[in-house]
Short mmCIF file of C-alpha atoms in Angstrom, two decimals:
data_model
loop_
_atom_site.label_atom_id
_atom_site.label_comp_id
_atom_site.label_asym_id
_atom_site.label_seq_id
_atom_site.Cartn_x
_atom_site.Cartn_y
_atom_site.Cartn_z
CA UNK A 1 21.90 -24.61 28.56
CA UNK A 2 19.37 -21.79 28.25
CA UNK A 3 18.79 -20.59 24.70
CA UNK A 4 18.23 -16.82 24.56
CA UNK A 5 15.03 -15.58 22.96
CA UNK A 6 15.51 -14.60 19.31
CA UNK A 7 14.88 -10.88 19.96
CA UNK A 8 17.73 -10.76 22.49
CA UNK A 9 20.24 -11.80 19.85
CA UNK A 10 18.72 -9.79 16.99
CA UNK A 11 20.28 -6.43 16.26
CA UNK A 12 17.00 -4.65 15.32
CA UNK A 13 15.70 -4.93 18.90
CA UNK A 14 18.69 -3.17 20.48
CA UNK A 15 17.57 0.39 19.61
CA UNK A 16 14.13 -0.33 21.04
CA UNK A 17 15.52 -1.54 24.37
CA UNK A 18 17.83 1.49 24.62
CA UNK A 19 14.91 3.78 23.84
CA UNK A 20 12.84 2.25 26.65
CA UNK A 21 15.62 2.74 29.19
CA UNK A 22 16.22 6.33 28.11
CA UNK A 23 12.55 7.27 28.23
CA UNK A 24 11.87 5.76 31.63
CA UNK A 25 15.06 7.25 33.10
CA UNK A 26 13.85 10.72 32.16
CA UNK A 27 10.60 10.27 34.02
CA UNK A 28 8.43 10.04 30.95
CA UNK A 29 6.26 7.23 32.29
CA UNK A 30 3.59 9.65 33.56
CA UNK A 31 3.35 11.29 30.17
CA UNK A 32 2.82 7.93 28.48
CA UNK A 33 0.01 6.97 30.83
CA UNK A 34 -1.79 10.31 31.18
CA UNK A 35 -1.53 11.47 27.54
CA UNK A 36 -1.20 8.43 25.30
CA UNK A 37 -0.60 9.17 21.64
CA UNK A 38 -2.25 5.97 20.44
CA UNK A 39 -5.01 3.81 21.85
CA UNK A 40 -4.46 0.40 23.42
CA UNK A 41 -5.70 -2.13 20.88
CA UNK A 42 -5.22 -5.87 20.66
CA UNK A 43 -4.88 -6.83 16.99
CA UNK A 44 -5.77 -10.31 15.78
CA UNK A 45 -2.90 -12.83 16.06
CA UNK A 46 -0.28 -13.03 13.36
CA UNK A 47 0.65 -16.38 11.83
CA UNK A 48 4.21 -17.67 12.40
CA UNK A 49 7.05 -16.11 10.46
CA UNK A 50 7.63 -17.99 7.20
CA UNK A 51 11.01 -19.48 6.32
CA UNK A 52 12.91 -18.06 3.36
CA UNK A 53 12.73 -21.30 1.38
CA UNK A 54 10.88 -22.60 -1.65
CA UNK A 55 8.78 -19.84 -3.19
CA UNK A 56 10.29 -17.40 -0.69
CA UNK A 57 13.97 -18.21 -1.18
CA UNK A 58 16.20 -15.15 -1.71
CA UNK A 59 16.76 -13.84 -5.22
CA UNK A 60 17.99 -10.67 -6.90
CA UNK A 61 15.49 -10.24 -9.73
CA UNK A 62 14.50 -6.71 -8.72
CA UNK A 63 18.10 -5.49 -8.83
CA UNK A 64 17.64 -5.32 -12.62
CA UNK A 65 14.98 -2.62 -12.26
CA UNK A 66 15.76 0.79 -13.72
CA UNK A 67 14.89 4.03 -11.93
CA UNK A 68 13.46 7.20 -13.46
CA UNK A 69 12.45 10.76 -12.49
CA UNK A 70 14.36 11.10 -9.21
CA UNK A 71 14.20 14.67 -7.94
CA UNK A 72 11.10 15.56 -9.97
CA UNK A 73 9.19 16.61 -6.83
CA UNK A 74 10.79 19.45 -4.89
CA UNK A 75 10.62 19.32 -1.07
CA UNK A 76 9.28 15.80 -1.22
CA UNK A 77 9.53 12.50 -3.04
CA UNK A 78 8.31 11.33 -6.45
CA UNK A 79 6.54 8.27 -4.99
CA UNK A 80 4.11 7.06 -7.67
CA UNK A 81 1.75 5.04 -5.48
CA UNK A 82 -0.48 3.17 -7.95
CA UNK A 83 -0.86 2.77 -11.73
CA UNK A 84 -3.65 2.73 -14.30
CA UNK A 85 -2.76 1.62 -17.83
CA UNK A 86 -4.84 2.72 -20.81
CA UNK A 87 -3.85 -0.45 -22.70
CA UNK A 88 -2.05 1.51 -25.38
CA UNK A 89 0.57 4.13 -24.58
CA UNK A 90 -0.02 5.87 -21.28
CA UNK A 91 0.35 4.79 -17.66
CA UNK A 92 -1.31 7.10 -15.12
CA UNK A 93 -0.28 7.61 -11.51
CA UNK A 94 -0.59 9.98 -8.56
CA UNK A 95 2.77 11.30 -7.34
CA UNK A 96 4.13 12.92 -4.19
CA UNK A 97 3.20 16.52 -5.00
CA UNK A 98 -0.50 15.72 -5.38
CA UNK A 99 -0.55 15.72 -9.16
CA UNK A 100 -1.84 12.97 -11.42
CA UNK A 101 0.58 12.36 -14.26
CA UNK A 102 0.95 9.96 -17.16
CA UNK A 103 4.09 8.14 -18.30
CA UNK A 104 4.77 7.60 -22.00
CA UNK A 105 5.58 3.95 -22.72
CA UNK A 106 6.83 4.91 -26.19
CA UNK A 107 9.58 7.19 -24.90
CA UNK A 108 12.92 5.86 -23.73
CA UNK A 109 12.75 7.53 -20.34
CA UNK A 110 8.99 7.14 -19.74
CA UNK A 111 8.46 10.87 -20.14
CA UNK A 112 5.95 12.60 -17.86
CA UNK A 113 2.91 14.65 -18.82
CA UNK A 114 0.88 16.31 -16.06
CA UNK A 115 -2.84 15.53 -16.27
CA UNK A 116 -4.74 16.88 -13.27
CA UNK A 117 -4.72 17.69 -9.58
CA UNK A 118 -7.46 16.86 -7.07
CA UNK A 119 -6.72 19.73 -4.70
CA UNK A 120 -5.25 23.20 -4.63
CA UNK A 121 -1.82 23.75 -6.15
CA UNK A 122 0.39 25.32 -3.47
CA UNK A 123 3.54 25.00 -5.53
CA UNK A 124 6.50 23.32 -3.86
CA UNK A 125 4.60 23.01 -0.57
CA UNK A 126 2.53 20.27 -2.18
CA UNK A 127 5.48 17.92 -1.78
CA UNK A 128 5.13 18.13 2.01
CA UNK A 129 2.95 15.65 3.88
CA UNK A 130 1.25 18.23 6.08
CA UNK A 131 -0.34 19.84 3.00
CA UNK A 132 -1.88 16.65 1.57
CA UNK A 133 -5.36 17.53 2.84
CA UNK A 134 -5.20 20.71 0.73
CA UNK A 135 -3.19 19.61 -2.30
CA UNK A 136 -4.53 16.08 -2.43
CA UNK A 137 -2.54 12.86 -2.80
CA UNK A 138 -3.93 10.20 -5.11
CA UNK A 139 -3.27 6.66 -3.90
CA UNK A 140 -5.59 4.22 -5.71
CA UNK A 141 -6.21 4.80 -9.42
CA UNK A 142 -8.23 2.70 -11.88
CA UNK A 143 -9.82 3.14 -15.31
CA UNK A 144 -13.57 2.98 -15.78
CA UNK A 145 -14.64 1.17 -18.99
CA UNK A 146 -15.87 4.52 -20.34
CA UNK A 147 -12.30 5.85 -20.36
CA UNK A 148 -12.13 8.10 -17.30
CA UNK A 149 -10.19 7.52 -14.09
CA UNK A 150 -11.48 6.91 -10.59
CA UNK A 151 -9.09 7.97 -7.85
CA UNK A 152 -8.97 7.27 -4.12
CA UNK A 153 -7.30 10.32 -2.69
CA UNK A 154 -6.52 11.76 0.73
CA UNK A 155 -9.45 14.13 0.10
CA UNK A 156 -11.95 11.45 -0.90
CA UNK A 157 -13.08 9.84 -4.15
CA UNK A 158 -12.65 11.56 -7.54
CA UNK A 159 -13.46 11.18 -11.22
CA UNK A 160 -10.78 12.43 -13.64
CA UNK A 161 -11.40 12.91 -17.35
CA UNK A 162 -8.02 12.18 -18.88
CA UNK A 163 -8.42 14.22 -22.08
CA UNK A 164 -9.54 17.47 -20.47
CA UNK A 165 -8.13 17.05 -16.97
CA UNK A 166 -11.55 17.84 -15.49
CA UNK A 167 -11.84 16.68 -11.88
CA UNK A 168 -15.14 15.83 -10.18
CA UNK A 169 -15.29 15.32 -6.42
CA UNK A 170 -17.56 12.29 -5.93
CA UNK A 171 -17.09 11.69 -2.20
CA UNK A 172 -15.74 14.36 0.15
CA UNK A 173 -13.89 12.45 2.85
CA UNK A 174 -12.89 15.56 4.81
CA UNK A 175 -15.97 17.80 4.87
CA UNK A 176 -18.64 15.32 3.82
CA UNK A 177 -21.12 13.54 6.12
CA UNK A 178 -18.88 10.44 6.34
CA UNK A 179 -15.41 11.28 7.64
CA UNK A 180 -12.59 9.35 6.01
CA UNK A 181 -9.01 9.80 7.12
CA UNK A 182 -7.25 7.49 4.68
CA UNK A 183 -9.04 6.61 1.37
CA UNK A 184 -6.60 4.24 -0.23
CA UNK A 185 -7.44 1.84 -3.06
CA UNK A 186 -10.23 1.38 -5.61
CA UNK A 187 -11.91 -1.33 -7.71
CA UNK A 188 -14.75 -0.92 -10.21
CA UNK A 189 -17.36 -3.59 -10.86
CA UNK A 190 -19.46 -4.19 -13.97
CA UNK A 191 -22.60 -2.76 -12.33
CA UNK A 192 -20.96 0.71 -12.14
CA UNK A 193 -20.08 0.54 -8.47
CA UNK A 194 -16.78 1.82 -7.15
CA UNK A 195 -15.46 0.02 -4.09
CA UNK A 196 -12.72 1.65 -2.07
CA UNK A 197 -10.86 1.14 1.18
CA UNK A 198 -10.52 3.70 3.94
CA UNK A 199 -7.50 2.44 5.85
CA UNK A 200 -8.41 4.30 9.02
CA UNK A 201 -11.14 6.55 10.34
CA UNK A 202 -8.59 8.18 12.65
CA UNK A 203 -5.14 8.38 11.09
CA UNK A 204 -4.36 9.97 7.72
CA UNK A 205 -1.58 8.91 5.36
CA UNK A 206 0.79 11.49 6.81
CA UNK A 207 0.56 9.69 10.19
CA UNK A 208 0.51 6.13 8.92
CA UNK A 209 3.08 5.06 11.52
CA UNK A 210 0.50 5.72 14.27
CA UNK A 211 -2.01 3.58 12.41
CA UNK A 212 0.50 0.74 12.14
CA UNK A 213 1.60 0.99 15.78
CA UNK A 214 -1.89 1.36 17.24
CA UNK A 215 -3.22 -1.79 15.60
CA UNK A 216 -6.91 -0.91 15.91
CA UNK A 217 -9.53 -2.30 13.56
CA UNK A 218 -10.85 1.09 12.43
CA UNK A 219 -10.65 0.61 8.66
CA UNK A 220 -13.60 0.25 6.28
CA UNK A 221 -14.68 -0.83 2.82
CA UNK A 222 -17.16 1.44 1.01
CA UNK A 223 -19.10 1.33 -2.23
CA UNK A 224 -20.15 4.30 -4.35
CA UNK A 225 -22.80 3.89 -7.05
CA UNK A 226 -21.85 5.97 -10.08
CA UNK A 227 -25.47 5.92 -11.30
CA UNK A 228 -27.22 7.01 -8.11
CA UNK A 229 -24.32 8.72 -6.24
CA UNK A 230 -25.17 6.58 -3.21
CA UNK A 231 -22.40 5.86 -0.73
CA UNK A 232 -22.67 2.71 1.38
CA UNK A 233 -20.58 1.14 4.11
CA UNK A 234 -19.81 -2.41 2.98
CA UNK A 235 -17.59 -3.64 5.83
CA UNK A 236 -16.13 -2.09 8.98
CA UNK A 237 -13.73 -3.01 11.79
CA UNK A 238 -11.04 -3.95 9.29
CA UNK A 239 -7.37 -3.95 10.30
CA UNK A 240 -5.52 -1.47 8.06
CA UNK A 241 -7.31 -2.42 4.81
CA UNK A 242 -5.06 -1.35 2.00
CA UNK A 243 -4.90 -2.59 -1.60
CA UNK A 244 -8.09 -3.70 -3.35
CA UNK A 245 -8.79 -5.53 -6.61
CA UNK A 246 -11.58 -7.35 -8.36
CA UNK A 247 -11.01 -11.12 -8.37
CA UNK A 248 -10.08 -12.90 -11.58
CA UNK A 249 -13.61 -14.29 -11.82
CA UNK A 250 -15.22 -10.94 -11.02
CA UNK A 251 -17.32 -12.46 -8.23
CA UNK A 252 -15.40 -11.05 -5.27
CA UNK A 253 -13.15 -8.29 -4.04
CA UNK A 254 -9.71 -9.09 -2.67
CA UNK A 255 -8.29 -6.65 -0.15
CA UNK A 256 -5.08 -6.58 1.85
CA UNK A 257 -4.92 -6.11 5.60
CA UNK A 258 -1.46 -4.65 5.84
CA UNK A 259 -0.38 -5.28 9.43
CA UNK A 260 -2.02 -8.75 9.50
CA UNK A 261 0.08 -9.91 6.52
CA UNK A 262 -2.94 -11.31 4.72
CA UNK A 263 -5.34 -10.97 1.80
CA UNK A 264 -9.06 -11.34 2.46
CA UNK A 265 -12.02 -11.88 0.14
CA UNK A 266 -15.34 -10.02 0.17
CA UNK A 267 -17.86 -12.08 -1.80
CA UNK A 268 -20.07 -10.20 -4.27
CA UNK A 269 -21.91 -13.29 -5.48
CA UNK A 270 -22.65 -16.90 -4.55
CA UNK A 271 -23.53 -18.57 -1.24
CA UNK A 272 -21.06 -16.38 0.69
CA UNK A 273 -22.38 -13.12 -0.77
CA UNK A 274 -21.74 -10.25 1.63
CA UNK A 275 -19.31 -12.30 3.74
CA UNK A 276 -15.55 -12.01 4.24
CA UNK A 277 -13.35 -15.10 4.04
CA UNK A 278 -9.59 -15.59 4.09
CA UNK A 279 -7.73 -15.76 0.76
CA UNK A 280 -4.01 -15.72 1.55
CA UNK A 281 -2.50 -15.66 5.05
CA UNK A 282 1.00 -15.58 6.51
CA UNK A 283 2.49 -13.51 3.70
CA UNK A 284 6.26 -12.87 3.85
CA UNK A 285 5.70 -9.14 4.33
CA UNK A 286 3.15 -6.39 4.93
CA UNK A 287 0.97 -6.14 1.80
CA UNK A 288 0.24 -2.77 0.27
CA UNK A 289 -1.53 -2.97 -3.10
CA UNK A 290 -2.80 -6.03 -4.97
CA UNK A 291 -3.27 -6.13 -8.75
CA UNK A 292 -4.64 -8.89 -10.97
CA UNK A 293 -2.45 -9.65 -13.99
CA UNK A 294 -4.74 -10.98 -16.73
CA UNK A 295 -1.88 -12.04 -18.99
CA UNK A 296 0.06 -13.98 -16.37
CA UNK A 297 -3.09 -15.11 -14.52
CA UNK A 298 -1.87 -14.20 -11.04
CA UNK A 299 -2.04 -11.44 -8.46
CA UNK A 300 0.89 -9.14 -7.81
CA UNK A 301 1.01 -8.36 -4.09
CA UNK A 302 3.45 -5.58 -3.22
CA UNK A 303 5.02 -6.04 0.21
CA UNK A 304 6.07 -2.88 2.01
CA UNK A 305 8.46 -4.82 4.27
CA UNK A 306 9.74 -8.36 4.80
CA UNK A 307 8.70 -10.74 7.57
CA UNK A 308 10.91 -13.80 7.48
CA UNK A 309 12.07 -16.13 10.25
CA UNK A 310 13.87 -15.96 12.60
CA UNK A 311 13.03 -12.33 13.47
CA UNK A 312 10.76 -9.48 12.43
CA UNK A 313 10.71 -6.34 14.55
CA UNK A 314 7.11 -5.55 13.63
CA UNK A 315 6.00 -9.07 14.56
CA UNK A 316 7.95 -8.79 17.81
CA UNK A 317 6.08 -5.59 18.70
CA UNK A 318 2.69 -6.95 17.70
CA UNK A 319 1.65 -8.28 21.13
CA UNK A 320 3.48 -5.56 23.10
CA UNK A 321 1.18 -2.52 23.18
CA UNK A 322 3.28 -0.62 25.71
CA UNK A 323 6.39 -0.81 23.52
CA UNK A 324 4.30 0.36 20.57
CA UNK A 325 3.06 3.27 22.67
CA UNK A 326 6.65 4.24 23.55
CA UNK A 327 7.67 4.31 19.90
CA UNK A 328 4.57 6.29 18.89
CA UNK A 329 5.19 8.81 21.66
CA UNK A 330 8.89 9.47 21.15
CA UNK A 331 9.81 8.57 17.59
CA UNK A 332 8.62 11.18 15.05
CA UNK A 333 6.39 9.74 12.31
CA UNK A 334 8.95 10.81 9.73
CA UNK A 335 11.54 8.55 11.36
CA UNK A 336 9.34 5.61 12.33
CA UNK A 337 9.75 4.06 8.90
CA UNK A 338 13.48 3.68 9.54
CA UNK A 339 12.62 0.88 11.99
CA UNK A 340 11.88 -1.25 8.91
CA UNK A 341 14.88 -2.20 6.74
CA UNK A 342 14.54 -0.72 3.22
CA UNK A 343 14.01 -3.99 1.37
CA UNK A 344 12.24 -4.68 -1.89
CA UNK A 345 9.88 -7.63 -2.30
CA UNK A 346 6.81 -8.49 -4.38
CA UNK A 347 4.84 -11.74 -4.19
CA UNK A 348 3.25 -13.50 -7.15
CA UNK A 349 0.09 -15.15 -5.79
CA UNK A 350 -1.99 -17.69 -7.70
CA UNK A 351 -5.78 -17.73 -8.01
CA UNK A 352 -6.06 -19.95 -4.90
CA UNK A 353 -4.03 -17.62 -2.68
CA UNK A 354 -0.73 -19.52 -2.79
CA UNK A 355 2.57 -17.67 -3.17
CA UNK A 356 4.16 -18.93 -6.41
CA UNK A 357 7.39 -16.96 -6.12
CA UNK A 358 8.73 -13.61 -5.00
CA UNK A 359 10.77 -10.91 -6.73
CA UNK A 360 13.34 -9.44 -4.37
CA UNK A 361 15.98 -6.73 -4.15
CA UNK A 362 18.32 -7.49 -1.22
CA UNK A 363 20.24 -4.26 -1.88
CA UNK A 364 17.19 -2.16 -1.04
CA UNK A 365 17.60 0.04 -4.12
CA UNK A 366 14.03 -0.74 -5.22
CA UNK A 367 12.40 -0.60 -1.81
CA UNK A 368 9.17 0.38 -0.05
CA UNK A 369 7.11 -1.06 -2.92
CA UNK A 370 3.45 -0.04 -2.89
CA UNK A 371 2.32 -1.68 -6.13
CA UNK A 372 3.53 -3.91 -8.95
CA UNK A 373 1.63 -3.48 -12.20
CA UNK A 374 2.17 -5.25 -15.53
CA UNK A 375 2.00 -2.64 -18.28
CA UNK A 376 3.01 -3.60 -21.79
CA UNK A 377 6.48 -5.15 -21.71
CA UNK A 378 7.23 -3.94 -18.19
CA UNK A 379 6.48 -4.25 -14.53
CA UNK A 380 6.06 -0.84 -12.92
CA UNK A 381 6.84 -0.61 -9.20
CA UNK A 382 5.27 2.16 -7.16
CA UNK A 383 6.18 3.42 -3.72
CA UNK A 384 4.73 5.62 -1.03
CA UNK A 385 8.13 7.19 -0.30
CA UNK A 386 10.79 6.14 -2.83
CA UNK A 387 11.92 9.07 -4.97
CA UNK A 388 11.67 7.40 -8.36
CA UNK A 389 9.69 5.23 -10.73
CA UNK A 390 11.12 1.69 -10.84
CA UNK A 391 10.66 -0.34 -14.03
CA UNK A 392 11.60 -3.95 -14.75
CA UNK A 393 11.47 -5.60 -18.16
CA UNK A 394 8.86 -8.37 -17.95
CA UNK A 395 11.34 -10.62 -19.76
CA UNK A 396 13.46 -10.65 -16.58
CA UNK A 397 10.52 -12.20 -14.74
CA UNK A 398 9.96 -14.78 -17.45
CA UNK A 399 13.63 -15.78 -17.39
CA UNK A 400 13.48 -16.18 -13.62
CA UNK A 401 10.33 -18.28 -13.60
CA UNK A 402 11.66 -20.42 -16.45
CA UNK A 403 14.84 -21.12 -14.50
CA UNK A 404 12.66 -22.29 -11.60
CA UNK A 405 10.49 -24.49 -13.81
CA UNK A 406 7.40 -22.36 -13.18
#
């Protein structure tokens, strides 16, 4: 007997097949060929889909997370993307209306205090994606040892003085000499250099679905010297470089390539200085941010979506550029995300790049996770589109790992 291909029996592929038939029946083929929305790129091969066993077996740890501040942003979503902890009381983040805020760990509901804004305040319009280039939208956020914040923002790279709220534009990604469409994550080294990813030179955050569907290697890694104000291109032709962190040893940078489901290492020291090697491949999802947890001695890798055997729609589309073109041409960017099930998953990765365990929410209540950050007695979970702050007591993680003998 002939065994049907997995995608023919998988429900997620049905809407795609119906979409193809509908588009071609309306004579849209000429439009696709003569005015393509995205370029034809051939991304590097993906590793096989991992099985949901061992470190990846299903669990419900994230269902214990509590949610705060839903509805805070009008005409948009709360969506705290990344976190910077002052080590004492306050956790800083950039939210969906372009503002940088701080959460109070000493208050029961993690009360919010507004700190700064990188762009122009247009009121409620700043919750809308099309105004991000004006209002700003901080994605990566890290503390400098001197106590100020460095932010990777849709408008470039910024310095924020947390006491006064003063904002200094260090690198102008829109009007400066080097055009950056998608500054994303930051890491600061001991020699006063700021490294940051630009996920794409073409597509901004508001059109991230085109970046994901196109699959071109048009991302970059930059460094900015805080002493000399010199900007340098460190690495180019990266495939959707996203989260970035300094390694546990401080001798390398780890960065995620989102659509390749992997973490890579840029060596700052040693015999491989200036080279990129692989750190963790075949992740069970598309990695967004990566954060080193000094206390637990591991990396938290937030996964924006799952990729488990036997089927992943994104993996299925990976070597089918024409299908990706159809989706990019006829599915609005605001709806493209609905092609991915709203699942919640974070991977705990050891210092050698192995997945130790995952934290999951099969209900999808804590979904679209952009970052997991250990702050005080909690894990904070960010998101690029979820309308709340999700918080899990770190004791829930310890109970889970203890039950697994980890």
